[in-house]
């Protein structure tokens, strides 16, 4: 969720478009909305506390100030939907929380007339009003709408959460050096979930790279000897990234890298 801090840094914008795969854009859109109305201070930029009243009410699905806009006709989200679900509710102050947030998934199904009807509200937003338009592809939206929004590109394919990749990278860097060939080869299975998404595997390899870089830095700071294997590992990870970027065989590339990491 690396785009988050950018979107939330400084003052909150009024209209965002999150472009990306369904899981990504819904997950990030939801956390973003929850975070904006979270009542706990100092919890960082990328997550909500999940404990305050606002967070709990959001999770229950009945948040009075966060709205999921839905089309009521087969033709998409029309002018009437936008008037009733956005423009009219926007006139009044939030019921209880800081922002009134309108989440419009499948924004590409907004009819051109509906998009035009929204322009004025987006152009002259209420101080408490925030729009989150979620879409697979923004090029289907009118340029006049696009130009009024902050675009956050999440990537088409759903990426694995960073935390998961980070934990796996740490674990591998920790255990692989003590492994024999068979154990090392078995470790490949842990990479399989990352096979289908270029972004996911790149992310995982970056995390792996960082865990070795951190070992080198920590040893240097502590005045300890660096392990030459760490440098070899970093070179192997870089090489694997290149091979995969050129559509090399995934399993082969990962297994070779793991063997280098294990030092056998
Ligand atoms: Zn909260």
CSV table of C-alpha atoms in Angstrom, one decimal, residues 13-262:
chain,number,residue,atom,x,y,z
A,13,UNK,CA,-7.5,16.1,-1.1
A,14,UNK,CA,-11.2,16.1,-1.9
A,15,UNK,CA,-11.3,13.7,-4.8
A,16,UNK,CA,-9.2,10.7,-5.5
A,17,UNK,CA,-9.3,8.1,-8.2
A,18,UNK,CA,-7.9,4.7,-7.2
A,19,UNK,CA,-7.1,2.8,-10.4
A,20,UNK,CA,-6.4,-0.9,-10.0
A,21,UNK,CA,-7.6,-4.5,-9.7
A,22,UNK,CA,-10.8,-5.1,-7.8
A,23,UNK,CA,-9.2,-6.5,-4.6
A,24,UNK,CA,-6.6,-3.8,-4.5
A,25,UNK,CA,-8.8,-0.8,-5.0
A,26,UNK,CA,-11.5,-2.0,-2.6
A,27,UNK,CA,-9.0,-2.9,0.1
A,28,UNK,CA,-7.1,0.4,-0.2
A,29,UNK,CA,-10.3,2.5,-0.7
A,30,UNK,CA,-11.8,1.0,2.5
A,31,UNK,CA,-8.7,1.5,4.6
A,32,UNK,CA,-8.3,5.0,3.2
A,33,UNK,CA,-11.9,5.9,4.1
A,34,UNK,CA,-11.6,4.3,7.5
A,35,UNK,CA,-8.3,6.1,8.2
A,36,UNK,CA,-9.7,9.5,7.2
A,37,UNK,CA,-12.4,9.2,9.9
A,38,UNK,CA,-10.4,7.3,12.4
A,39,UNK,CA,-10.4,9.1,15.8
A,40,UNK,CA,-7.2,7.8,17.2
A,41,UNK,CA,-4.3,10.2,16.8
A,42,UNK,CA,-0.7,9.3,15.9
A,43,UNK,CA,-1.4,6.0,14.3
A,44,UNK,CA,0.5,6.6,11.2
A,45,UNK,CA,-0.6,7.2,7.7
A,46,UNK,CA,-1.3,3.8,6.2
A,47,UNK,CA,-3.7,2.2,8.6
A,48,UNK,CA,-6.6,2.9,10.9
A,49,UNK,CA,-6.8,1.9,14.6
A,50,UNK,CA,-9.7,-0.6,14.2
A,51,UNK,CA,-10.7,0.2,17.7
A,52,UNK,CA,-12.2,3.6,17.9
A,53,UNK,CA,-16.0,4.1,17.5
A,54,UNK,CA,-15.6,5.3,13.8
A,55,UNK,CA,-13.5,2.3,12.8
A,56,UNK,CA,-15.8,-0.2,14.6
A,57,UNK,CA,-19.0,1.4,13.1
A,58,UNK,CA,-17.3,1.2,9.6
A,59,UNK,CA,-16.6,-2.5,10.1
A,60,UNK,CA,-20.2,-3.1,11.1
A,61,UNK,CA,-21.2,-1.7,7.7
A,62,UNK,CA,-23.3,1.1,9.0
A,63,UNK,CA,-21.0,4.1,9.1
A,64,UNK,CA,-23.2,7.2,8.9
A,65,UNK,CA,-20.6,9.3,7.1
A,66,UNK,CA,-19.1,6.8,4.7
A,67,UNK,CA,-21.3,6.0,1.7
A,68,UNK,CA,-21.0,3.4,-0.9
A,69,UNK,CA,-22.6,4.8,-4.1
A,70,UNK,CA,-24.4,2.2,-6.2
A,71,UNK,CA,-26.1,2.4,-9.6
A,72,UNK,CA,-29.8,1.6,-9.4
A,73,UNK,CA,-30.2,0.9,-13.2
A,74,UNK,CA,-28.7,-1.6,-15.5
A,75,UNK,CA,-27.2,1.3,-17.5
A,76,UNK,CA,-24.8,2.1,-14.8
A,77,UNK,CA,-24.6,4.9,-12.1
A,78,UNK,CA,-26.8,7.6,-13.5
A,79,UNK,CA,-27.6,11.2,-12.8
A,80,UNK,CA,-30.4,10.3,-10.4
A,81,UNK,CA,-28.1,8.0,-8.4
A,82,UNK,CA,-25.5,10.7,-8.2
A,83,UNK,CA,-28.1,13.4,-7.1
A,84,UNK,CA,-29.6,11.2,-4.5
A,85,UNK,CA,-26.6,9.5,-3.2
A,86,UNK,CA,-23.9,12.2,-3.4
A,87,UNK,CA,-25.0,15.7,-4.3
A,88,UNK,CA,-28.0,15.9,-1.8
A,89,UNK,CA,-26.2,14.2,1.2
A,90,UNK,CA,-23.2,16.4,0.6
A,91,UNK,CA,-25.1,19.5,1.5
A,92,UNK,CA,-25.4,18.6,5.1
A,93,UNK,CA,-22.5,18.4,7.6
A,94,UNK,CA,-21.2,15.0,8.6
A,95,UNK,CA,-23.4,13.2,11.1
A,96,UNK,CA,-20.7,12.6,13.7
A,97,UNK,CA,-17.3,12.2,12.2
A,98,UNK,CA,-14.7,14.4,10.5
A,99,UNK,CA,-15.4,13.6,6.8
A,100,UNK,CA,-18.3,12.7,4.7
A,101,UNK,CA,-16.8,10.1,2.3
A,102,UNK,CA,-18.4,8.9,-0.9
A,103,UNK,CA,-16.9,5.7,-2.3
A,104,UNK,CA,-17.9,5.0,-5.9
A,105,UNK,CA,-16.7,1.6,-7.1
A,106,UNK,CA,-16.8,0.8,-10.8
A,107,UNK,CA,-16.6,4.5,-11.5
A,108,UNK,CA,-16.3,3.7,-15.2
A,109,UNK,CA,-20.0,2.8,-15.0
A,110,UNK,CA,-20.8,6.5,-14.2
A,111,UNK,CA,-22.7,7.7,-17.2
A,112,UNK,CA,-21.2,10.8,-18.9
A,113,UNK,CA,-24.3,12.8,-17.7
A,114,UNK,CA,-23.6,11.6,-14.1
A,115,UNK,CA,-20.0,12.6,-14.3
A,116,UNK,CA,-20.9,16.0,-15.6
A,117,UNK,CA,-23.5,16.4,-12.8
A,118,UNK,CA,-20.7,15.8,-10.3
A,119,UNK,CA,-18.2,18.3,-11.6
A,120,UNK,CA,-19.5,21.3,-9.7
A,121,UNK,CA,-19.6,19.4,-6.4
A,122,UNK,CA,-16.0,18.2,-6.9
A,123,UNK,CA,-14.9,21.7,-8.1
A,124,UNK,CA,-16.3,23.4,-5.1
A,125,UNK,CA,-16.2,20.8,-2.4
A,126,UNK,CA,-17.5,21.1,1.1
A,127,UNK,CA,-14.6,21.2,3.6
A,128,UNK,CA,-15.7,17.8,4.9
A,129,UNK,CA,-16.4,16.1,1.6
A,130,UNK,CA,-14.1,13.4,0.1
A,131,UNK,CA,-14.7,11.4,-3.0
A,132,UNK,CA,-13.0,8.0,-3.7
A,133,UNK,CA,-13.6,6.9,-7.2
A,134,UNK,CA,-12.5,3.3,-7.8
A,135,UNK,CA,-12.0,2.1,-11.3
A,136,UNK,CA,-10.2,-0.7,-13.2
A,137,UNK,CA,-9.2,1.8,-16.0
A,138,UNK,CA,-9.4,5.5,-15.7
A,139,UNK,CA,-9.2,6.2,-19.4
A,140,UNK,CA,-13.0,5.4,-19.5
A,141,UNK,CA,-13.7,8.5,-17.4
A,142,UNK,CA,-14.3,12.0,-18.8
A,143,UNK,CA,-11.2,14.2,-18.9
A,144,UNK,CA,-13.1,16.9,-17.1
A,145,UNK,CA,-13.6,14.5,-14.1
A,146,UNK,CA,-10.1,13.1,-14.2
A,147,UNK,CA,-8.5,16.6,-14.2
A,148,UNK,CA,-10.3,17.4,-10.9
A,149,UNK,CA,-9.1,14.2,-9.1
A,150,UNK,CA,-5.8,13.0,-7.6
A,151,UNK,CA,-5.0,9.8,-9.5
A,152,UNK,CA,-3.5,6.9,-7.5
A,153,UNK,CA,-2.4,4.0,-9.7
A,154,UNK,CA,-2.4,0.7,-7.8
A,155,UNK,CA,-1.6,-1.6,-10.7
A,156,UNK,CA,-3.9,-3.9,-12.6
A,157,UNK,CA,-3.0,-7.1,-10.8
A,158,UNK,CA,-3.7,-7.5,-7.1
A,159,UNK,CA,-0.5,-7.4,-5.2
A,160,UNK,CA,0.2,-9.3,-2.0
A,161,UNK,CA,0.2,-7.2,1.1
A,162,UNK,CA,3.7,-5.7,1.8
A,163,UNK,CA,3.7,-7.1,5.3
A,164,UNK,CA,3.4,-10.6,4.2
A,165,UNK,CA,6.2,-10.3,1.6
A,166,UNK,CA,8.4,-8.6,4.2
A,167,UNK,CA,7.9,-11.3,6.8
A,168,UNK,CA,8.6,-14.0,4.2
A,169,UNK,CA,11.8,-12.2,3.0
A,170,UNK,CA,13.0,-11.9,6.6
A,171,UNK,CA,12.3,-15.5,7.3
A,172,UNK,CA,14.1,-16.7,4.2
A,173,UNK,CA,17.2,-14.6,4.8
A,174,UNK,CA,17.2,-16.0,8.3
A,175,UNK,CA,16.9,-19.7,7.6
A,176,UNK,CA,18.3,-20.3,4.1
A,177,UNK,CA,22.0,-20.1,5.0
A,178,UNK,CA,21.7,-23.2,7.2
A,179,UNK,CA,19.9,-25.3,4.6
A,180,UNK,CA,21.0,-28.3,2.5
A,181,UNK,CA,20.1,-28.6,-1.2
A,182,UNK,CA,16.9,-30.5,-0.7
A,183,UNK,CA,15.6,-28.1,2.0
A,184,UNK,CA,16.5,-25.2,-0.2
A,185,UNK,CA,14.6,-26.6,-3.2
A,186,UNK,CA,11.6,-27.1,-1.0
A,187,UNK,CA,11.6,-23.5,-0.1
A,188,UNK,CA,10.5,-22.7,-3.7
A,189,UNK,CA,7.0,-23.6,-2.7
A,190,UNK,CA,6.8,-20.4,-0.6
A,191,UNK,CA,7.4,-18.4,-3.8
A,192,UNK,CA,4.6,-20.0,-5.8
A,193,UNK,CA,1.9,-17.6,-4.7
A,194,UNK,CA,3.9,-14.8,-6.1
A,195,UNK,CA,4.3,-16.4,-9.5
A,196,UNK,CA,1.3,-14.9,-11.3
A,197,UNK,CA,2.0,-11.2,-10.5
A,198,UNK,CA,5.1,-9.4,-11.7
A,199,UNK,CA,4.5,-6.7,-9.1
A,200,UNK,CA,4.2,-9.2,-6.2
A,201,UNK,CA,7.4,-11.0,-7.0
A,202,UNK,CA,9.3,-7.8,-7.7
A,203,UNK,CA,8.1,-6.6,-4.3
A,204,UNK,CA,9.2,-9.8,-2.6
A,205,UNK,CA,12.6,-9.7,-4.2
A,206,UNK,CA,13.0,-6.1,-3.2
A,207,UNK,CA,12.2,-7.0,0.4
A,208,UNK,CA,14.7,-9.9,0.3
A,209,UNK,CA,17.3,-7.6,-1.1
A,210,UNK,CA,16.7,-5.2,1.7
A,211,UNK,CA,17.0,-7.8,4.4
A,212,UNK,CA,20.5,-8.6,3.2
A,213,UNK,CA,21.4,-5.0,2.8
A,214,UNK,CA,20.3,-4.5,6.4
A,215,UNK,CA,22.5,-7.3,7.6
A,216,UNK,CA,25.5,-5.7,5.9
A,217,UNK,CA,24.7,-2.3,7.4
A,218,UNK,CA,24.2,-3.7,10.9
A,219,UNK,CA,27.4,-5.6,10.8
A,220,UNK,CA,29.3,-2.5,9.6
A,221,UNK,CA,27.7,-0.4,12.4
A,222,UNK,CA,28.5,-3.0,15.0
A,223,UNK,CA,32.1,-3.3,13.7
A,224,UNK,CA,31.6,-7.0,13.0
A,225,UNK,CA,32.8,-9.0,10.0
A,226,UNK,CA,30.5,-9.0,7.0
A,227,UNK,CA,29.5,-12.4,5.6
A,228,UNK,CA,30.7,-12.6,2.0
A,229,UNK,CA,27.5,-14.7,1.3
A,230,UNK,CA,25.4,-11.6,1.9
A,231,UNK,CA,27.0,-9.9,-1.1
A,232,UNK,CA,26.6,-13.0,-3.2
A,233,UNK,CA,23.0,-13.1,-2.1
A,234,UNK,CA,22.4,-9.5,-3.2
A,235,UNK,CA,23.9,-10.2,-6.6
A,236,UNK,CA,21.8,-13.3,-7.0
A,237,UNK,CA,18.6,-11.4,-6.1
A,238,UNK,CA,19.4,-8.6,-8.6
A,239,UNK,CA,20.1,-11.2,-11.2
A,240,UNK,CA,16.8,-13.0,-10.6
A,241,UNK,CA,14.9,-9.8,-10.9
A,242,UNK,CA,16.5,-9.3,-14.4
A,243,UNK,CA,15.8,-12.8,-15.5
A,244,UNK,CA,12.1,-12.5,-14.4
A,245,UNK,CA,11.8,-9.1,-16.0
A,246,UNK,CA,12.8,-10.8,-19.3
A,247,UNK,CA,10.2,-13.5,-18.7
A,248,UNK,CA,12.7,-16.2,-17.8
A,249,UNK,CA,11.4,-19.5,-16.2
A,250,UNK,CA,10.0,-18.6,-12.8
A,251,UNK,CA,10.7,-21.8,-11.0
A,252,UNK,CA,14.2,-22.2,-12.4
A,253,UNK,CA,15.2,-18.6,-11.6
A,254,UNK,CA,13.9,-18.8,-8.0
A,255,UNK,CA,15.5,-22.2,-7.3
A,256,UNK,CA,18.8,-21.0,-8.6
A,257,UNK,CA,18.6,-17.9,-6.5
A,258,UNK,CA,17.8,-19.9,-3.4
A,259,UNK,CA,20.7,-22.2,-3.9
A,260,UNK,CA,23.0,-19.1,-4.2
A,261,UNK,CA,21.4,-17.7,-1.0
A,262,UNK,CA,22.1,-21.0,0.8
